[in-house]
Short mmCIF file of C-alpha atoms and ligand atoms in Angstrom, two decimals:
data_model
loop_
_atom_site.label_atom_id
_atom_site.label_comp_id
_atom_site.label_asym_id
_atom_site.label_seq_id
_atom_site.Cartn_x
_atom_site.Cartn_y
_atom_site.Cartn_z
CA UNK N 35 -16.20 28.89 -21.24
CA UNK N 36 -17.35 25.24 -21.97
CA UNK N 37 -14.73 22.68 -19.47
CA UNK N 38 -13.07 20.23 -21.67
CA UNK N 39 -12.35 16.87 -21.06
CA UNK N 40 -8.88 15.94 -21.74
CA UNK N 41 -8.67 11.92 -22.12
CA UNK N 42 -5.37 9.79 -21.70
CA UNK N 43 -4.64 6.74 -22.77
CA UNK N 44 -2.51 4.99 -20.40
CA UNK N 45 0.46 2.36 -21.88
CA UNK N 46 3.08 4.79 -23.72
CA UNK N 47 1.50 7.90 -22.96
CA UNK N 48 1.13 8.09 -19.04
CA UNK N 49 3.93 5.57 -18.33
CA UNK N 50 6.34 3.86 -20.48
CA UNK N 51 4.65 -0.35 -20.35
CA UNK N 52 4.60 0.18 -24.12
CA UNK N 53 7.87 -1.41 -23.64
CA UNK N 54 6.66 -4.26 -21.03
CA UNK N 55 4.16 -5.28 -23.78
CA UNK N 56 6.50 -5.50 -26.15
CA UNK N 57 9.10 -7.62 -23.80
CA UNK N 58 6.13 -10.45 -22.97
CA UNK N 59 4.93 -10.64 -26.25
CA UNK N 60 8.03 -11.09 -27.92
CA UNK N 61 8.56 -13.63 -25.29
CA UNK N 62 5.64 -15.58 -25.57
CA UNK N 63 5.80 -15.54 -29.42
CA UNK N 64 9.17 -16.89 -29.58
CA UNK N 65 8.28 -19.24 -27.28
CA UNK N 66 5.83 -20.71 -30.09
CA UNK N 67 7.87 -20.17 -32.77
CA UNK N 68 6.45 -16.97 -34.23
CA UNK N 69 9.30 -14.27 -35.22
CA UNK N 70 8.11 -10.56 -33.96
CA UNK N 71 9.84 -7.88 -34.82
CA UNK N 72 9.60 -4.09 -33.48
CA UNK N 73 7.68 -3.05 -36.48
CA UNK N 74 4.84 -5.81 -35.70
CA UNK N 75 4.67 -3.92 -31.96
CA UNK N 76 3.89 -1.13 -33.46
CA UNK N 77 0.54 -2.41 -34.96
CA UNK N 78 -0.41 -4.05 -31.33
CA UNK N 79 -0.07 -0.37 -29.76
CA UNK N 80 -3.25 0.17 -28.21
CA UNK N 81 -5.12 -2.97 -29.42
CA UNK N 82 -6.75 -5.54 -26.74
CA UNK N 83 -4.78 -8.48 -25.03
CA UNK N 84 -7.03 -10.89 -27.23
CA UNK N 85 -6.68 -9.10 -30.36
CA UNK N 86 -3.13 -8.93 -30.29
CA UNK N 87 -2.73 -12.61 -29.82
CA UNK N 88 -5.45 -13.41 -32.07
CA UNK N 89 -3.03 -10.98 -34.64
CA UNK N 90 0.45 -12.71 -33.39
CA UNK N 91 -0.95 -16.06 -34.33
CA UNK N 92 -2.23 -14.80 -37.77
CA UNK N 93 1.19 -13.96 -38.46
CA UNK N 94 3.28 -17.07 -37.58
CA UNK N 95 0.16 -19.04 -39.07
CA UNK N 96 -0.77 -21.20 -35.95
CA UNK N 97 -3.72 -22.80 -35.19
CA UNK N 98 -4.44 -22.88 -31.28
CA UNK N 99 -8.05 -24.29 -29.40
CA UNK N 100 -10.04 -22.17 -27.03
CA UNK N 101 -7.69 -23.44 -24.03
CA UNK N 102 -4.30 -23.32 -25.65
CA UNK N 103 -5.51 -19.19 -26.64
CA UNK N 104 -6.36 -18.94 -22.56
CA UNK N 105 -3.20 -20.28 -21.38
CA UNK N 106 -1.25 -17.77 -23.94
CA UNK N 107 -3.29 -14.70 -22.75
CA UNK N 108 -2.20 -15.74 -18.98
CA UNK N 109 1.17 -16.26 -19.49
CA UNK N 110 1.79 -13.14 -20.99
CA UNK N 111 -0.14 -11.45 -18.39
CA UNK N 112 1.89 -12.84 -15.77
CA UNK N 113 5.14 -12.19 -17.80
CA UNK N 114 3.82 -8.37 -17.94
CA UNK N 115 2.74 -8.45 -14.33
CA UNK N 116 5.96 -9.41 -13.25
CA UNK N 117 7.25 -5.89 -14.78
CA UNK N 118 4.48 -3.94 -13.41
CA UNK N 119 4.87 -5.37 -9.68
CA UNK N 120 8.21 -3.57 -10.00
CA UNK N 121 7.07 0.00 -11.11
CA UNK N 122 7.00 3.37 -9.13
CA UNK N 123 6.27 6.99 -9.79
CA UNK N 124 9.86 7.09 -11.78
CA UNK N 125 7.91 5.04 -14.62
CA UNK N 126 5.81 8.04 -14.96
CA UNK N 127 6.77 9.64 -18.62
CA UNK N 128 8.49 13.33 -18.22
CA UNK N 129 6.23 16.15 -17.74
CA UNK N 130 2.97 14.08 -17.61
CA UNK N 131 2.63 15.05 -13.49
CA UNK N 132 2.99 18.51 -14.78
CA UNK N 133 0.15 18.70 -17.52
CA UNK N 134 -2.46 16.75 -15.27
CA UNK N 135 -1.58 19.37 -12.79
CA UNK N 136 -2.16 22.45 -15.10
CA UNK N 137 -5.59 20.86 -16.28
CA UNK N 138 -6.27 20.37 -12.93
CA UNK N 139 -6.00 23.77 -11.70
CA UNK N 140 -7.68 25.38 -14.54
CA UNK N 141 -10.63 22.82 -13.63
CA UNK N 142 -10.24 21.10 -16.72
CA UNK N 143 -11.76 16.96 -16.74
CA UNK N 144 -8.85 14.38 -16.38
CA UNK N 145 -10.24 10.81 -17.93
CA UNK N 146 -8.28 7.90 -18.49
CA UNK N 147 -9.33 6.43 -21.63
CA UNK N 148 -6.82 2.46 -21.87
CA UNK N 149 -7.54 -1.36 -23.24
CA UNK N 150 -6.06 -1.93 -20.70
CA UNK N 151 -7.54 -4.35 -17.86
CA UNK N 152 -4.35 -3.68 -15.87
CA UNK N 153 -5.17 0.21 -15.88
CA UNK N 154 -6.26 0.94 -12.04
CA UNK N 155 -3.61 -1.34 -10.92
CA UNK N 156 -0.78 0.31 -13.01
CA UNK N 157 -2.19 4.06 -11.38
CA UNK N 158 -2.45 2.67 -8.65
CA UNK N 159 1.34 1.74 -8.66
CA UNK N 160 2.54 4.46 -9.62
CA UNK N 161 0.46 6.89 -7.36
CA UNK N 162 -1.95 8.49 -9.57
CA UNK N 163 -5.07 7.05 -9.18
CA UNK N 164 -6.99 10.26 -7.32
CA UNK N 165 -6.01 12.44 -10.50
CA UNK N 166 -8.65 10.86 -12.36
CA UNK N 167 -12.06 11.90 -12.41
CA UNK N 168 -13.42 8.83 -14.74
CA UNK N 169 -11.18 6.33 -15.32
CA UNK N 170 -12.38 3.98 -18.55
CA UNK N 171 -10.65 0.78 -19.30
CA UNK N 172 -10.50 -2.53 -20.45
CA UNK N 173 -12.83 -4.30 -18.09
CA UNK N 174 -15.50 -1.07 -19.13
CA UNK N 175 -15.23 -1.73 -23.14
CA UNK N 176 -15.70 -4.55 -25.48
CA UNK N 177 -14.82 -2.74 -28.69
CA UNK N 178 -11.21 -2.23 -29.16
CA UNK N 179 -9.91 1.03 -30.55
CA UNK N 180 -9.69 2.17 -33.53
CA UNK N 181 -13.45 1.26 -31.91
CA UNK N 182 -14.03 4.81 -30.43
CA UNK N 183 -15.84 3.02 -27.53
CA UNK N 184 -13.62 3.88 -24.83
CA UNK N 185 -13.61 7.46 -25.12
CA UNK N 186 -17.54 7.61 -26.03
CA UNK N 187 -17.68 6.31 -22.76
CA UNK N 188 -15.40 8.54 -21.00
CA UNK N 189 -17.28 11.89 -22.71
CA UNK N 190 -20.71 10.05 -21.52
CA UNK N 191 -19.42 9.57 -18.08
CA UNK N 192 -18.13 13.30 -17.93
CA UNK N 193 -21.61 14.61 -19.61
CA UNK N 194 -18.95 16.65 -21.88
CA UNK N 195 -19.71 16.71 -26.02
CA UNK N 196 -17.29 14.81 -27.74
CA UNK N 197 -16.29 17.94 -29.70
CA UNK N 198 -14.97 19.38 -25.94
CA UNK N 199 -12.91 16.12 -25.77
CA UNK N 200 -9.12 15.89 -26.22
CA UNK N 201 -7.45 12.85 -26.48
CA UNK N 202 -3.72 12.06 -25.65
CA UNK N 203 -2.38 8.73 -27.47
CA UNK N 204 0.45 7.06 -28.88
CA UNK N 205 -1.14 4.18 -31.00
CA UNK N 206 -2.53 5.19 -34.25
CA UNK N 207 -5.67 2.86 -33.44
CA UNK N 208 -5.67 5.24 -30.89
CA UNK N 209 -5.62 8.54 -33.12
CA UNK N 210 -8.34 6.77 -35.31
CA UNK N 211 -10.50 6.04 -32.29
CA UNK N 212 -10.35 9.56 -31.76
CA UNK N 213 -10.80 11.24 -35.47
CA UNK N 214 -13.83 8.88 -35.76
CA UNK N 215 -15.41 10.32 -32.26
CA UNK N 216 -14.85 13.93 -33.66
CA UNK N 217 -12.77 14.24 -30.51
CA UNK N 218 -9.25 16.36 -30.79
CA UNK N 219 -6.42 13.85 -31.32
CA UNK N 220 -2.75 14.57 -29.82
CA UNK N 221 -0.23 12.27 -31.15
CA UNK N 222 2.15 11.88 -28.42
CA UNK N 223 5.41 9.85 -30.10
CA UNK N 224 6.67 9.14 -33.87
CA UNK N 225 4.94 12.38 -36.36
CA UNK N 226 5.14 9.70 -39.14
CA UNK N 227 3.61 7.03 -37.53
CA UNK N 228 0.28 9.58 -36.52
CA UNK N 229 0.68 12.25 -39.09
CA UNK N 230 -3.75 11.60 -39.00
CA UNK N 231 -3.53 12.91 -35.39
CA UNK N 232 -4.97 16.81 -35.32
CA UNK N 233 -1.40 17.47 -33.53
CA UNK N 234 1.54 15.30 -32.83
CA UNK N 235 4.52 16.02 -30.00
CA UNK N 236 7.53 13.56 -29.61
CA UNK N 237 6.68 13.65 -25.82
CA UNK N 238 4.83 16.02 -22.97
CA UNK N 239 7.80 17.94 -22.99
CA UNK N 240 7.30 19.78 -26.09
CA UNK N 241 3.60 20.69 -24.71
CA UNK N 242 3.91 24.10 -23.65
CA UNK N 243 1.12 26.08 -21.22
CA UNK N 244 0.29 28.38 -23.80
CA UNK N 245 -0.73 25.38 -26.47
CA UNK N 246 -2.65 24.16 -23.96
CA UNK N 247 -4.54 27.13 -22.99
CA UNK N 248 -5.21 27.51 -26.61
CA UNK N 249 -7.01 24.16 -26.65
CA UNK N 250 -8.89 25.22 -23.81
CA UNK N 251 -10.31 28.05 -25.29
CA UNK N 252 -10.78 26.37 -28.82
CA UNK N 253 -14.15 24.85 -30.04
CA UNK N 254 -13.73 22.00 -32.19
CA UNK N 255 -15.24 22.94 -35.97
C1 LIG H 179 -3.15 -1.09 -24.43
C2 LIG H 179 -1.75 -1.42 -24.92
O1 LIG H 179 -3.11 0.09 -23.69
O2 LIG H 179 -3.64 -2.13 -23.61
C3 LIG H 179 -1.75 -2.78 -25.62
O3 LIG H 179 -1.31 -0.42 -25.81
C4 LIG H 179 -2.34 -3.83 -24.69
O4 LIG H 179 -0.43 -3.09 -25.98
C5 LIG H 179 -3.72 -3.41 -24.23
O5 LIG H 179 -2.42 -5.09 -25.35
C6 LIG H 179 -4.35 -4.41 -23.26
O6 LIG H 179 -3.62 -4.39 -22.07
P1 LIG H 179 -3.71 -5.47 -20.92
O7 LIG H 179 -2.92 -4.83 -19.81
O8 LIG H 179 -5.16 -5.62 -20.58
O9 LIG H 179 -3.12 -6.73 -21.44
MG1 LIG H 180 -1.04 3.45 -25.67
#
């Protein structure tokens, strides 16, 4: 049977910093006057630090120069930091210990596939680092997803066929990213919000063994 390379992305599917994003950005748009709702998250889920501010701006209509854009990438890095200095392995979403241990013993590939450049250090923190076999992020890419870069990369990394790929995420630029390498998608989060993921689960949770297995065995058509 062909191995398969399961890819995860990291913020919102491994561990919950969806939720750290959203704090500092929110923050930092306030802070310059730009209203951002929960709805307005939901479309920087998965996209790169400088996209998303380049977006945030677009929507309260400001202007910024090259150093003014620096400064606002910094400070809401260090506003994020600040939450991710404080994590452990509690921060690690239910059940996700649990898969990457089934894939592990059936010999399965475990990539990380994030935007994030914080990824290593967030693993790191929270004690998962060695689970990895090829660990993609955002200091690896420079086209964001729904750019299927990132996962190209892990596949090519992992000599596996992008059809033997599976990829976890919770942003739909994530799902696309995925569809668009011919890669399996798995939603993990809202069904509405990636209905175009191949299969969506509220959380790891509802992933049993047997669905799993199933995927294992599958080839991609
Ligand atoms: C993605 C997140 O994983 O990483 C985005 O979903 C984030 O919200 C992006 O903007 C970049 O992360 P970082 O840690 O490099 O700012
Ligand atoms: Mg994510």
């Amino acid at each position: 049977m062909t191995k398969k390379a399961f890819i995860f992305d990291l913020d919102g599917v491994i561990v919950d910093t969806a939720k750290y994003h959203f704090l500092a950005w929110k923050k930092l748009a306030n802070s310059i006057g730009v209203d951002f709702t929960e709805h307005q998250n939901e479309q920087l889920k998965g996209v790169s630090r400088v996209k998303s501010l380049e977006k945030i701006l677009a929507w309260g209509n400001k202007d910024v120069t090259e150093d003014e854009f620096m400064e606002l990438m910094a400070i809401k890095n260090d506003d994020y930091l600040g939450y991710i200095k404080k994590m452990d392995q509690s921060e690690i979403l239910p059940d996700v210990l649990k898969i990457l241990d089934f894939l592990g013993e059936k010999q399965q590939h475990i990539a990380l596939g994030s935007a994030s450049k914080n990824a290593r250090m967030i693993l790191e923190k929270v004690n998962i680092l060695d689970k990895f076999e090829v660990i993609v992020d955002g200091n690896d890419v420079s086209k964001a997803k729904p750019n299927p870069e990132v996962f190209l990369t892990a596949a090519r990394m992992l000599n596996c066929e992008p059809l033997n790929c599976i990829v976890f995420e919770d942003s739909l630029a994530g799902i696309k990213a995925a569809n668009i390498a011919s890669m399996v998608s798995i939603g993990i989060g809202d069904k509405e919000t990636l209905k175009e993921a191949d299969f969506v689960f509220k959380d790891f949770t509802e992933i049993s063994t047997e669905f799993l297995n199933e995927i294992i065995k599958k080839n991609k058509h």
